[in-house]
PDB file of C-alpha atoms and ligand atoms in Angstrom:
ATOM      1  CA  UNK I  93     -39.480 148.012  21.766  1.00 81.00           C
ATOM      2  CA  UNK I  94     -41.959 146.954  24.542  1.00 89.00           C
ATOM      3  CA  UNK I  95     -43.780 149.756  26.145  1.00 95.00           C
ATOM      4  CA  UNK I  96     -45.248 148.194  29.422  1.00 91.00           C
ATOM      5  CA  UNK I  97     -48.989 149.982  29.840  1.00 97.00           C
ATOM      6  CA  UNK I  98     -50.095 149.993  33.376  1.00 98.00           C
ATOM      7  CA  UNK I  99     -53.299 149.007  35.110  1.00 98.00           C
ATOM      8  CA  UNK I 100     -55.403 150.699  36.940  1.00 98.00           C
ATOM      9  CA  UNK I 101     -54.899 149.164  39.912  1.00 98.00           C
ATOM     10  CA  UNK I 102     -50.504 150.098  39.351  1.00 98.00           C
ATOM     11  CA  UNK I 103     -51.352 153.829  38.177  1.00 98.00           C
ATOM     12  CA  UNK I 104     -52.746 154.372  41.610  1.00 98.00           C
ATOM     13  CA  UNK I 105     -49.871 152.598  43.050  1.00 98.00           C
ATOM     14  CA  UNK I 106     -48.022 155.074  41.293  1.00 98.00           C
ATOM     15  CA  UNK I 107     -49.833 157.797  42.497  1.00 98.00           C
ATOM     16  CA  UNK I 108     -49.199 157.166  45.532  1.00 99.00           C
ATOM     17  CA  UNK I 109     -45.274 156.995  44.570  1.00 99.00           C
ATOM     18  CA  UNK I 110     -45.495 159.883  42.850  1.00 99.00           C
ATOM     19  CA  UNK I 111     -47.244 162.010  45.535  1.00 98.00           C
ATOM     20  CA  UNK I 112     -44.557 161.200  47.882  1.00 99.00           C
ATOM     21  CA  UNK I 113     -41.700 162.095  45.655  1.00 99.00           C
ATOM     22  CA  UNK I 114     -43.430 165.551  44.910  1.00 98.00           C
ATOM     23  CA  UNK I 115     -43.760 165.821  48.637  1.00 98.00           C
ATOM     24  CA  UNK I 116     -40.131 165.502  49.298  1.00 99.00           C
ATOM     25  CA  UNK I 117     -39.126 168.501  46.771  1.00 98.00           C
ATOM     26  CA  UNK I 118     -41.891 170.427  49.060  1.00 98.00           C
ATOM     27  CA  UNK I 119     -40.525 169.373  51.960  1.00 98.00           C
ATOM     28  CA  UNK I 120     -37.049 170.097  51.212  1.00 99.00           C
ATOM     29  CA  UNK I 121     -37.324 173.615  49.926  1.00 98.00           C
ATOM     30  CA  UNK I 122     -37.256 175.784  53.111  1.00 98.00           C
ATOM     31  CA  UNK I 123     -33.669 174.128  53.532  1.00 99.00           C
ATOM     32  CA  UNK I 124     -32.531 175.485  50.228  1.00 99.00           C
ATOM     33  CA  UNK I 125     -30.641 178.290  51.553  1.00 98.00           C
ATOM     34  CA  UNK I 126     -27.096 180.083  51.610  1.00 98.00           C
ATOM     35  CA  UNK I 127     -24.248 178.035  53.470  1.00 98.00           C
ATOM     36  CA  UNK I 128     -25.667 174.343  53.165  1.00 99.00           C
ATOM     37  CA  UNK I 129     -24.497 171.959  51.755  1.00 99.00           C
ATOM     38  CA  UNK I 130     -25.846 169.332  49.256  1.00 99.00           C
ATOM     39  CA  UNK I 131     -24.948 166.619  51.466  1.00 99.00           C
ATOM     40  CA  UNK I 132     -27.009 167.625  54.166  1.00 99.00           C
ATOM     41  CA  UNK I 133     -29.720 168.124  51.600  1.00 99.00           C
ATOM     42  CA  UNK I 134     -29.776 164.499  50.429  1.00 99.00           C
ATOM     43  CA  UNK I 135     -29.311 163.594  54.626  1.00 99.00           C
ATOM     44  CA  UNK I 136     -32.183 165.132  55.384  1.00 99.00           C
ATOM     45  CA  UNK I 137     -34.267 164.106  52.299  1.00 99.00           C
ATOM     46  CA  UNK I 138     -33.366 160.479  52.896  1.00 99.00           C
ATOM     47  CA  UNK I 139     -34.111 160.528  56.192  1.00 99.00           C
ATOM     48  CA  UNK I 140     -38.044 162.338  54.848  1.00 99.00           C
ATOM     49  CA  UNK I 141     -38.148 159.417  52.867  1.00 99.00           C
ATOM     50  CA  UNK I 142     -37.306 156.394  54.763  1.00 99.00           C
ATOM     51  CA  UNK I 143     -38.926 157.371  58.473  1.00 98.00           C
ATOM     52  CA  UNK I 144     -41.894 159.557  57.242  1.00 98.00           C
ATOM     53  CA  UNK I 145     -42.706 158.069  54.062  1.00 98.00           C
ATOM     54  CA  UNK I 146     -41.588 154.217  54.795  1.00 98.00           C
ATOM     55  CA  UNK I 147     -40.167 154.730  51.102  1.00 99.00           C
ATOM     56  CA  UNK I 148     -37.058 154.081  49.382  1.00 99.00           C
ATOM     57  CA  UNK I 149     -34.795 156.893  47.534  1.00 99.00           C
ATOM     58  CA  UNK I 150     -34.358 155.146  44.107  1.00 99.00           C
ATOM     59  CA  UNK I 151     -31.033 156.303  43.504  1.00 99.00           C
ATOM     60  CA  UNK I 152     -29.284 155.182  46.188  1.00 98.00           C
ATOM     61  CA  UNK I 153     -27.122 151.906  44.282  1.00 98.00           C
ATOM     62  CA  UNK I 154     -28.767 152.295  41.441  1.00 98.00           C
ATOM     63  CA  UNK I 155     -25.862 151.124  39.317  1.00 98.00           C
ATOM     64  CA  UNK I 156     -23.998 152.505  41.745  1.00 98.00           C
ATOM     65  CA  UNK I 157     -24.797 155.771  42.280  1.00 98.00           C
ATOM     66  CA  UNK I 158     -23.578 156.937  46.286  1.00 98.00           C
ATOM     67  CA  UNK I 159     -26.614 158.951  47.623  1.00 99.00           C
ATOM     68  CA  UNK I 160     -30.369 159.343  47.855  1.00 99.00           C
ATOM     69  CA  UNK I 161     -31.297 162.490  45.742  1.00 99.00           C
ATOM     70  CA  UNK I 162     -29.322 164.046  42.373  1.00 99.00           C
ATOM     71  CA  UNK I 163     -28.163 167.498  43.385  1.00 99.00           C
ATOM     72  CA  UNK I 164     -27.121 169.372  40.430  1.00 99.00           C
ATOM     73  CA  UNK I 165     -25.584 172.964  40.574  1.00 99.00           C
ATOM     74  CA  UNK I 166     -24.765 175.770  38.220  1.00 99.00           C
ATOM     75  CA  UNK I 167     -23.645 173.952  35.173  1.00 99.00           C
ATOM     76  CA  UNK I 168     -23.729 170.485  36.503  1.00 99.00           C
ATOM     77  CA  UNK I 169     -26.493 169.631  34.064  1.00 99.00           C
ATOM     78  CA  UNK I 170     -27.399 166.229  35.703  1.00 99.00           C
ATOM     79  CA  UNK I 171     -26.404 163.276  38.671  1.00 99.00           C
ATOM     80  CA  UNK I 172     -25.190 166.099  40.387  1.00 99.00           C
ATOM     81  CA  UNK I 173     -23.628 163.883  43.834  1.00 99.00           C
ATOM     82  CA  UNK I 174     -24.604 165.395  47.134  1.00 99.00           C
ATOM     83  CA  UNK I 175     -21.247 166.395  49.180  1.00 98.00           C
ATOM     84  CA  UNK I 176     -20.500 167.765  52.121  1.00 99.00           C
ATOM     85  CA  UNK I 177     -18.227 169.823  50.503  1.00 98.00           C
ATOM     86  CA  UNK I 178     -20.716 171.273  47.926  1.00 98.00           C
ATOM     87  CA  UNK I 179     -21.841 174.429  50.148  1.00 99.00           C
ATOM     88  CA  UNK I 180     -24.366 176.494  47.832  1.00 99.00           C
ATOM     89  CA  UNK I 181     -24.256 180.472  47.851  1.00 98.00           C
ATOM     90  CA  UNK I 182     -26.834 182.876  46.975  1.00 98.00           C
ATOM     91  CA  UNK I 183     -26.986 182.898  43.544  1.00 98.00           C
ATOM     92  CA  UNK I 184     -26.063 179.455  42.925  1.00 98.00           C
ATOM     93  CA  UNK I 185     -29.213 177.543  40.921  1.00 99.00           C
ATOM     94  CA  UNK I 186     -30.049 173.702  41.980  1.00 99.00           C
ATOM     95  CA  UNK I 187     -31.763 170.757  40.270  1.00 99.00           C
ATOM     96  CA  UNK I 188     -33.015 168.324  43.373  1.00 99.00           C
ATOM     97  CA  UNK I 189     -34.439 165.296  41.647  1.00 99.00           C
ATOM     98  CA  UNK I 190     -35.959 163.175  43.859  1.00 99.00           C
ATOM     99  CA  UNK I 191     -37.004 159.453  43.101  1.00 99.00           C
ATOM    100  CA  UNK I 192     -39.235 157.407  45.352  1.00 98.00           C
ATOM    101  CA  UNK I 193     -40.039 153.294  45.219  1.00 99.00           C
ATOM    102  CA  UNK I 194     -43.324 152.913  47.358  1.00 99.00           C
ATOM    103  CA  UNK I 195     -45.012 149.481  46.822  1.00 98.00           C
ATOM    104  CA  UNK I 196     -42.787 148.642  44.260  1.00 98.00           C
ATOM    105  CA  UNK I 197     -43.713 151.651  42.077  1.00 98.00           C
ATOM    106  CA  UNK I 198     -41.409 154.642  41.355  1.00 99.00           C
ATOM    107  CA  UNK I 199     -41.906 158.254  41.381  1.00 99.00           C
ATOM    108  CA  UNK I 200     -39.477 160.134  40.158  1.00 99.00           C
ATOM    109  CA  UNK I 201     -40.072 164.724  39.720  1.00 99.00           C
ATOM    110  CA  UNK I 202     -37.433 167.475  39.628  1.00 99.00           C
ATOM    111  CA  UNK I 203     -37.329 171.228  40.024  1.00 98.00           C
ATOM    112  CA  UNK I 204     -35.144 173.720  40.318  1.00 99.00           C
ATOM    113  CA  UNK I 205     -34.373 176.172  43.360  1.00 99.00           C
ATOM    114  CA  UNK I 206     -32.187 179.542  43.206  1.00 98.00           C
ATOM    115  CA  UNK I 207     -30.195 179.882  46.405  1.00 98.00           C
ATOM    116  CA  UNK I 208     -30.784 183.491  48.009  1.00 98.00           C
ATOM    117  CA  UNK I 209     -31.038 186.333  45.214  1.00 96.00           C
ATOM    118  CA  UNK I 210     -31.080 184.992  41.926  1.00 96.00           C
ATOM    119  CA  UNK I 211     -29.992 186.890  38.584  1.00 98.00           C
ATOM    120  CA  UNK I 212     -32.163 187.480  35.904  1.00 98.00           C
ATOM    121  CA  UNK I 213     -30.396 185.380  33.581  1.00 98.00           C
ATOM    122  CA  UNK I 214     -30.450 182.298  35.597  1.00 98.00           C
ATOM    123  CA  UNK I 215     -34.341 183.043  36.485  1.00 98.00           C
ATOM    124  CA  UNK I 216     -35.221 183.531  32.537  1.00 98.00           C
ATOM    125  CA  UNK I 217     -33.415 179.854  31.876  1.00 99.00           C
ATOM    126  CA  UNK I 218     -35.148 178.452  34.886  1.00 99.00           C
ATOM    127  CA  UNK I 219     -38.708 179.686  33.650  1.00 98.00           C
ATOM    128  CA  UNK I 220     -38.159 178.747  30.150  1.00 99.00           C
ATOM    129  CA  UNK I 221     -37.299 175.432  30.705  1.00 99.00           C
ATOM    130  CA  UNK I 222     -40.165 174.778  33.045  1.00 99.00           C
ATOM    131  CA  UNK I 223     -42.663 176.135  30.255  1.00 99.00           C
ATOM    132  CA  UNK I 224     -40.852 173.545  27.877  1.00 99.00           C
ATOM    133  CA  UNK I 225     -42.012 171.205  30.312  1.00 99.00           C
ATOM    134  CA  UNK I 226     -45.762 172.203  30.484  1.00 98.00           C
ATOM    135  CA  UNK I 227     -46.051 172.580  26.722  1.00 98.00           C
ATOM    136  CA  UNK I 228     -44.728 168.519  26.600  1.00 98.00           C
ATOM    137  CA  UNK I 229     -47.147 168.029  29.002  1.00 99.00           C
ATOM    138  CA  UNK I 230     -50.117 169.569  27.678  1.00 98.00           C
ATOM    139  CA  UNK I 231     -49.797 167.657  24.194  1.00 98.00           C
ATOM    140  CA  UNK I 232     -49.984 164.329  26.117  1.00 99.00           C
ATOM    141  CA  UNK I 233     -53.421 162.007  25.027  1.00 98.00           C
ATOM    142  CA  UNK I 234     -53.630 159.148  23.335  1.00 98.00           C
ATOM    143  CA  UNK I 235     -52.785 159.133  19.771  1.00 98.00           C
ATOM    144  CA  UNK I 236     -49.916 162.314  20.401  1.00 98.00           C
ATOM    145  CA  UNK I 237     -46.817 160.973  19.264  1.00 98.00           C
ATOM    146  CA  UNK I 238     -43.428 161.529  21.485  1.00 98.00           C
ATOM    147  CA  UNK I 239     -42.060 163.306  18.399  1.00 98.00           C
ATOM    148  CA  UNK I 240     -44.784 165.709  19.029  1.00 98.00           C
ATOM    149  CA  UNK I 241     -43.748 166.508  22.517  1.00 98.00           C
ATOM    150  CA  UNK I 242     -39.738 166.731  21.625  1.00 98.00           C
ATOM    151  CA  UNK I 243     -40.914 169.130  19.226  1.00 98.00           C
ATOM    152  CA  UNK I 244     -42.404 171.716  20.569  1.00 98.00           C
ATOM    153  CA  UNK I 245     -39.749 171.133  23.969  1.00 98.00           C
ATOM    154  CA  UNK I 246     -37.361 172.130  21.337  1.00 98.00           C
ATOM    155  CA  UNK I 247     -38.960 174.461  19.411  1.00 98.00           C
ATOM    156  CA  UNK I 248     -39.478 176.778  22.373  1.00 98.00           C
ATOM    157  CA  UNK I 249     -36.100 176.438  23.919  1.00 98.00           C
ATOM    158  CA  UNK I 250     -35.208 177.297  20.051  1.00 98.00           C
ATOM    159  CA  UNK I 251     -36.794 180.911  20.648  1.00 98.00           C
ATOM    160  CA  UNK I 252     -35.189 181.845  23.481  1.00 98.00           C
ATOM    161  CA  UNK I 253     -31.976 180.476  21.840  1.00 98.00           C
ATOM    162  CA  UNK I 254     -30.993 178.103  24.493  1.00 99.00           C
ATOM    163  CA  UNK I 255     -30.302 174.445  23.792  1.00 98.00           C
ATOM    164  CA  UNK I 256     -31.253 171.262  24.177  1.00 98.00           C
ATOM    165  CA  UNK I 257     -29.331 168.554  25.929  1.00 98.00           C
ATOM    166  CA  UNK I 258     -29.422 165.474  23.894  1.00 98.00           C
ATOM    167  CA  UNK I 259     -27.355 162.765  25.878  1.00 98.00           C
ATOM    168  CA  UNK I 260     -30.573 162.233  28.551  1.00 98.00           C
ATOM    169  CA  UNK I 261     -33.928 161.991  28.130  1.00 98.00           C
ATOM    170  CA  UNK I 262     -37.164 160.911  29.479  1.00 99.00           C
ATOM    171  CA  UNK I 263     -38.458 157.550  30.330  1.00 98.00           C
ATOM    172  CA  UNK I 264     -41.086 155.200  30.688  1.00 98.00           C
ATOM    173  CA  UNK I 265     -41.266 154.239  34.496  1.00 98.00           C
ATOM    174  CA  UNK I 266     -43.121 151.529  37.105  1.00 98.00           C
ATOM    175  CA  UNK I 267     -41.831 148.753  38.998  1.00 98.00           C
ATOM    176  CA  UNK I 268     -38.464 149.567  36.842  1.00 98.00           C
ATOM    177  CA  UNK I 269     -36.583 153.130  37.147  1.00 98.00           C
ATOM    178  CA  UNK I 270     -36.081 153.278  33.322  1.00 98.00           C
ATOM    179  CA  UNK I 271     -37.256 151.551  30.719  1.00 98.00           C
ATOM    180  CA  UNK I 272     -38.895 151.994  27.436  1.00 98.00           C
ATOM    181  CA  UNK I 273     -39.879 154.405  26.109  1.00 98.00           C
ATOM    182  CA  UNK I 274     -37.054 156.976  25.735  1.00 98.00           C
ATOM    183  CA  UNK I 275     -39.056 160.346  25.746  1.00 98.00           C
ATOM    184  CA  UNK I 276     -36.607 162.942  23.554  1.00 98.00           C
ATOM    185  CA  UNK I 277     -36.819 166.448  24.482  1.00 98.00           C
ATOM    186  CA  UNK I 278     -36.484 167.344  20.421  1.00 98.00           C
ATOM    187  CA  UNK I 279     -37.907 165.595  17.417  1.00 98.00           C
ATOM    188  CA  UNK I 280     -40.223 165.839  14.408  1.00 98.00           C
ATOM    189  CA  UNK I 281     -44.235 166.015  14.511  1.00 98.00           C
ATOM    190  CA  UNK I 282     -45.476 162.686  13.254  1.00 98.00           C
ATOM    191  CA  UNK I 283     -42.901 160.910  14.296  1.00 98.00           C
ATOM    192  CA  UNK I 284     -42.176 158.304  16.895  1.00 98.00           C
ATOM    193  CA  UNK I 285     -44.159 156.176  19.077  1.00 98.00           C
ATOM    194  CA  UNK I 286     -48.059 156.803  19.725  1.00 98.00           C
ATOM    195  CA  UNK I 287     -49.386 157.188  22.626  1.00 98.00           C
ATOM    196  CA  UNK I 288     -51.961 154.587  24.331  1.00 98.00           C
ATOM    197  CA  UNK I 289     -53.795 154.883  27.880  1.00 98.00           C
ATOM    198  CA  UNK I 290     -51.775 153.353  30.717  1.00 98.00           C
ATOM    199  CA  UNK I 291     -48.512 154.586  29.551  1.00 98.00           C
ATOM    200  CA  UNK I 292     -46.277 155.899  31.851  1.00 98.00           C
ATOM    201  CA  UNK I 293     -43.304 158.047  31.753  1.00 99.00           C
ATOM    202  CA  UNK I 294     -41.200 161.084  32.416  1.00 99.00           C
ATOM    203  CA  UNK I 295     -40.765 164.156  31.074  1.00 99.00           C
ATOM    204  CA  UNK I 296     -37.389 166.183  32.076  1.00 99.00           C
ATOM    205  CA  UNK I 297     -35.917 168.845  29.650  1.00 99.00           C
ATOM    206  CA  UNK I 298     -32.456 169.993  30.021  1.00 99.00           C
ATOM    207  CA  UNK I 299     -31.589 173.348  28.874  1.00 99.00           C
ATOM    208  CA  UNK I 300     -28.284 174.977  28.455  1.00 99.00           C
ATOM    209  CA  UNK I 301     -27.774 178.709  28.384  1.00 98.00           C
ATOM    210  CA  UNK I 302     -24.722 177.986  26.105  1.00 98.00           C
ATOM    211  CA  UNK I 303     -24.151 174.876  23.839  1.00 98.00           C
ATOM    212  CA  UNK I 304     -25.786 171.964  24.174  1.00 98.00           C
ATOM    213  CA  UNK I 305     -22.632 169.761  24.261  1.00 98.00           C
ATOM    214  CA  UNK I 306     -21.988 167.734  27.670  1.00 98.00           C
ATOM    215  CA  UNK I 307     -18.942 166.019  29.252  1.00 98.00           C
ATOM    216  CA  UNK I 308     -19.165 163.367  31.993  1.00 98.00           C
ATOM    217  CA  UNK I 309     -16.918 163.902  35.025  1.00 98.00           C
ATOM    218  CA  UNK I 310     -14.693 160.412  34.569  1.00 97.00           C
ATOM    219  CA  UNK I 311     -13.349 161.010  38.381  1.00 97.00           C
ATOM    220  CA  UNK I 312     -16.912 160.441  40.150  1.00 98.00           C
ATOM    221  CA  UNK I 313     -18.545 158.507  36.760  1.00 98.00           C
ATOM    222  CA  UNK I 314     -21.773 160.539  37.186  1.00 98.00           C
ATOM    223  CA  UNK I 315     -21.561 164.460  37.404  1.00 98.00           C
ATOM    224  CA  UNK I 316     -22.798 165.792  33.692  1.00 99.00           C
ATOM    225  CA  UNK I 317     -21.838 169.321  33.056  1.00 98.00           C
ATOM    226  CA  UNK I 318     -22.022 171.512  30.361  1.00 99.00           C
ATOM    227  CA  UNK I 319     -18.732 171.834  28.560  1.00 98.00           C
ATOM    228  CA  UNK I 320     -18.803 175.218  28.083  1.00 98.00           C
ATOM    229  CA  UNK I 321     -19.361 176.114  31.643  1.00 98.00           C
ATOM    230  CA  UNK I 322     -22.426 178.233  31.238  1.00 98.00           C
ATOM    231  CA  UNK I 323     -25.456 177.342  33.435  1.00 98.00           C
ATOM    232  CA  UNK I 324     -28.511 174.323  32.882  1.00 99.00           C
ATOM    233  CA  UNK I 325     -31.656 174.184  33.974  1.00 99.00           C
ATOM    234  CA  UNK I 326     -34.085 170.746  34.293  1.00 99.00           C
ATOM    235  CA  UNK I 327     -37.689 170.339  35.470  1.00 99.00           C
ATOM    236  CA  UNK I 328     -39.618 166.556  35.388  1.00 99.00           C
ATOM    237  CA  UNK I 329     -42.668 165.433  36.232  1.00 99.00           C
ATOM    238  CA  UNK I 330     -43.833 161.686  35.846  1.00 99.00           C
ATOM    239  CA  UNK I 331     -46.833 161.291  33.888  1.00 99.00           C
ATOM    240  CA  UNK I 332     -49.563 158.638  33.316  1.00 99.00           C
ATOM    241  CA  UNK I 333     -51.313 158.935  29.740  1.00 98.00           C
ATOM    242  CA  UNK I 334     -55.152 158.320  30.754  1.00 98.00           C
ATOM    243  CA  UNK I 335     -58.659 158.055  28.512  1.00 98.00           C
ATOM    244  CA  UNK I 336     -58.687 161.320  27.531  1.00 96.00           C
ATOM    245  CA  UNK I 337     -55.285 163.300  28.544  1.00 98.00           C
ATOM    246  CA  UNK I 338     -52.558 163.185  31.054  1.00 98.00           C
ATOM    247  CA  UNK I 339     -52.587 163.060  35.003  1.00 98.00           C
ATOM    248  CA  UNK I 340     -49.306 164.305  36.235  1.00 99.00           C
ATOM    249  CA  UNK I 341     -48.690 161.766  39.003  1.00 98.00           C
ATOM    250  CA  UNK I 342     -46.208 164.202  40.545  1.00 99.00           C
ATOM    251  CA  UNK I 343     -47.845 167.111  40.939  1.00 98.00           C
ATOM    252  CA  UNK I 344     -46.939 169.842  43.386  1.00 98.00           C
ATOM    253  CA  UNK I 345     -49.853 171.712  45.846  1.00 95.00           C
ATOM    254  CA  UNK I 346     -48.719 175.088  43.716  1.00 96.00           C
ATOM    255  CA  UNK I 347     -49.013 173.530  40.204  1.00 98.00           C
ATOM    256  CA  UNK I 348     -52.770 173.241  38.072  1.00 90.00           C
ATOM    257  CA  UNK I 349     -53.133 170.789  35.764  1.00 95.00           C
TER     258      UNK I 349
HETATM  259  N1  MF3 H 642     -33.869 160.709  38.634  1.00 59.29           N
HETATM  260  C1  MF3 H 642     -33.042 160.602  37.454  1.00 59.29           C
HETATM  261  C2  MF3 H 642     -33.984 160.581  36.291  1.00 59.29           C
HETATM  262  O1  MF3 H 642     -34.741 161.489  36.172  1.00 59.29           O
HETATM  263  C3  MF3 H 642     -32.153 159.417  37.471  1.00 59.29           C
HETATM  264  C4  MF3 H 642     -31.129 159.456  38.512  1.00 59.29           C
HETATM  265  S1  MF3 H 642     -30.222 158.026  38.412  1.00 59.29           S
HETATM  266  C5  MF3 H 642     -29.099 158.223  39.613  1.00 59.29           C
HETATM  267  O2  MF3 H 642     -34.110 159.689  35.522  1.00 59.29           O
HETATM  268  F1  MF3 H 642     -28.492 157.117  39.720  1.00 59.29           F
HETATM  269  F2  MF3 H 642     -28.283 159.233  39.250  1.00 59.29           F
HETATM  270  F3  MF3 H 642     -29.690 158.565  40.710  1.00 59.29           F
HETATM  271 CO1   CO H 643     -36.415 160.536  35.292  1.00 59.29          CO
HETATM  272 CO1   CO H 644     -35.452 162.188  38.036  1.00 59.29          CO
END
């Protein structure tokens, strides 16, 4: 395995990426509303991205994939395609994972919306899973392994008896979308690779409300949903592993680190 650490001079290349990405989920929230559709939600985010930001949206072929933003509803769990066709309603919960390229470096955040009212199941799943997030996050230094983090992402999606998706995971990211390392959202303490300054990577739990098992959609080759139909929440940030911590390279104006 080859973990590629970054310089200093490519971390703030990538905060500059990653600023931008958490910019678009800003951007795009006041259009999260009853009645629109996810296709107009990945319009007008890669429009945000390519005229305002002089950016590209990652996604769009990469390996395919036919739009600019993942828009993942309900129990689509992940690579959720924007349609036209895909009108949300109020109560309807929404990953929007947004990934950036600026100067050849990639930023790449998700968060989750409720459309309209929201019920207090979906809100409890939504919360949960962005404290699994934050607890990850607040373990990263040098010298933490990633077993470390997937343990204690687990261990409190454990107490609240929801469950861990195990098919995705995080990933080390730069010039390249994914590559090594894979980041596990469960695993043992003391395990797994150490951390160094100049890492860089994701973290992006997925919790089910139900069972943790997945099925792809074979139709579109991309939609992941939960097979038991219950709702799944993700959050992500993109994370560089500095001297003595973590800066979260995609943080949001409402979010302290
Ligand atoms: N942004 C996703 C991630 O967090 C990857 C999306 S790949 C795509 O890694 F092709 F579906 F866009
Ligand atoms: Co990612
Ligand atoms: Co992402």
């Amino acid at each position: 395995m080859t973990v590629i650490t970054k310089t200093a001079e490519d971390i703030e290349k990538m905060r500059v990426a990653g600023r931008l990405a958490a910019e678009v989920l800003d951007m795009i929230g006041p259009y999260v509303v009853p009645g629109v559709s996810t296709g107009e939600l990945d319009r007008i985010c890669h429009d945000y991205i390519v005229n305002q930001q002089q950016a590209i949206p990652a996604p769009l072929n990469y390996n395919g994939f036919p739009k600019s933003i993942c828009t993942s509803v309900n129990q689509v769990v992940c690579h959720g395609i924007p349609s036209d066709k895909k009108i949300l309603k109020s109560g309807d919960i929404i990953n929007i994972d947004v990934t950036v390229i600026k100067d050849r470096f990639h930023g790449d955040t998700s968060k989750m919306f409720t459309v309209g009212e929201g019920a207090s199941h979906t809100d409890r799943l939504i919360k949960v899973t962005q404290e699994c997030l934050y607890l990850g996050i607040d373990l990263v230094k040098p010298g933490v392994q990633l077993g470390d983090i997937g343990y204690v992402i687990q261990q409190h999606a454990a107490k609240y008896y929801y469950s861990i998706v195990r098919e995705y995971c995080g990933h080390g990211i730069g010039t390249v979308f994914h590559e090594e390392p894979q980041v596990l959202h469960y695993g043992q303490p003391g395990k797994g690779l150490v951390l160094q300054e100049g890492m860089t990577f994701t973290i992006e739990p997925m919790l089910n409300a139900g069972k943790r098992q997945v099925k792809l959609n074979r139709r579109d080759g991309w939609t992941v949903e939960t097979k038991d139909g219950r709702p799944s929440a993700q959050w992500e940030h993109t994370l560089a592993v500095t001297a003595s911590g973590v800066e979260v390279l995609t943080a949001r104006d409402e979010e302290s680190f």
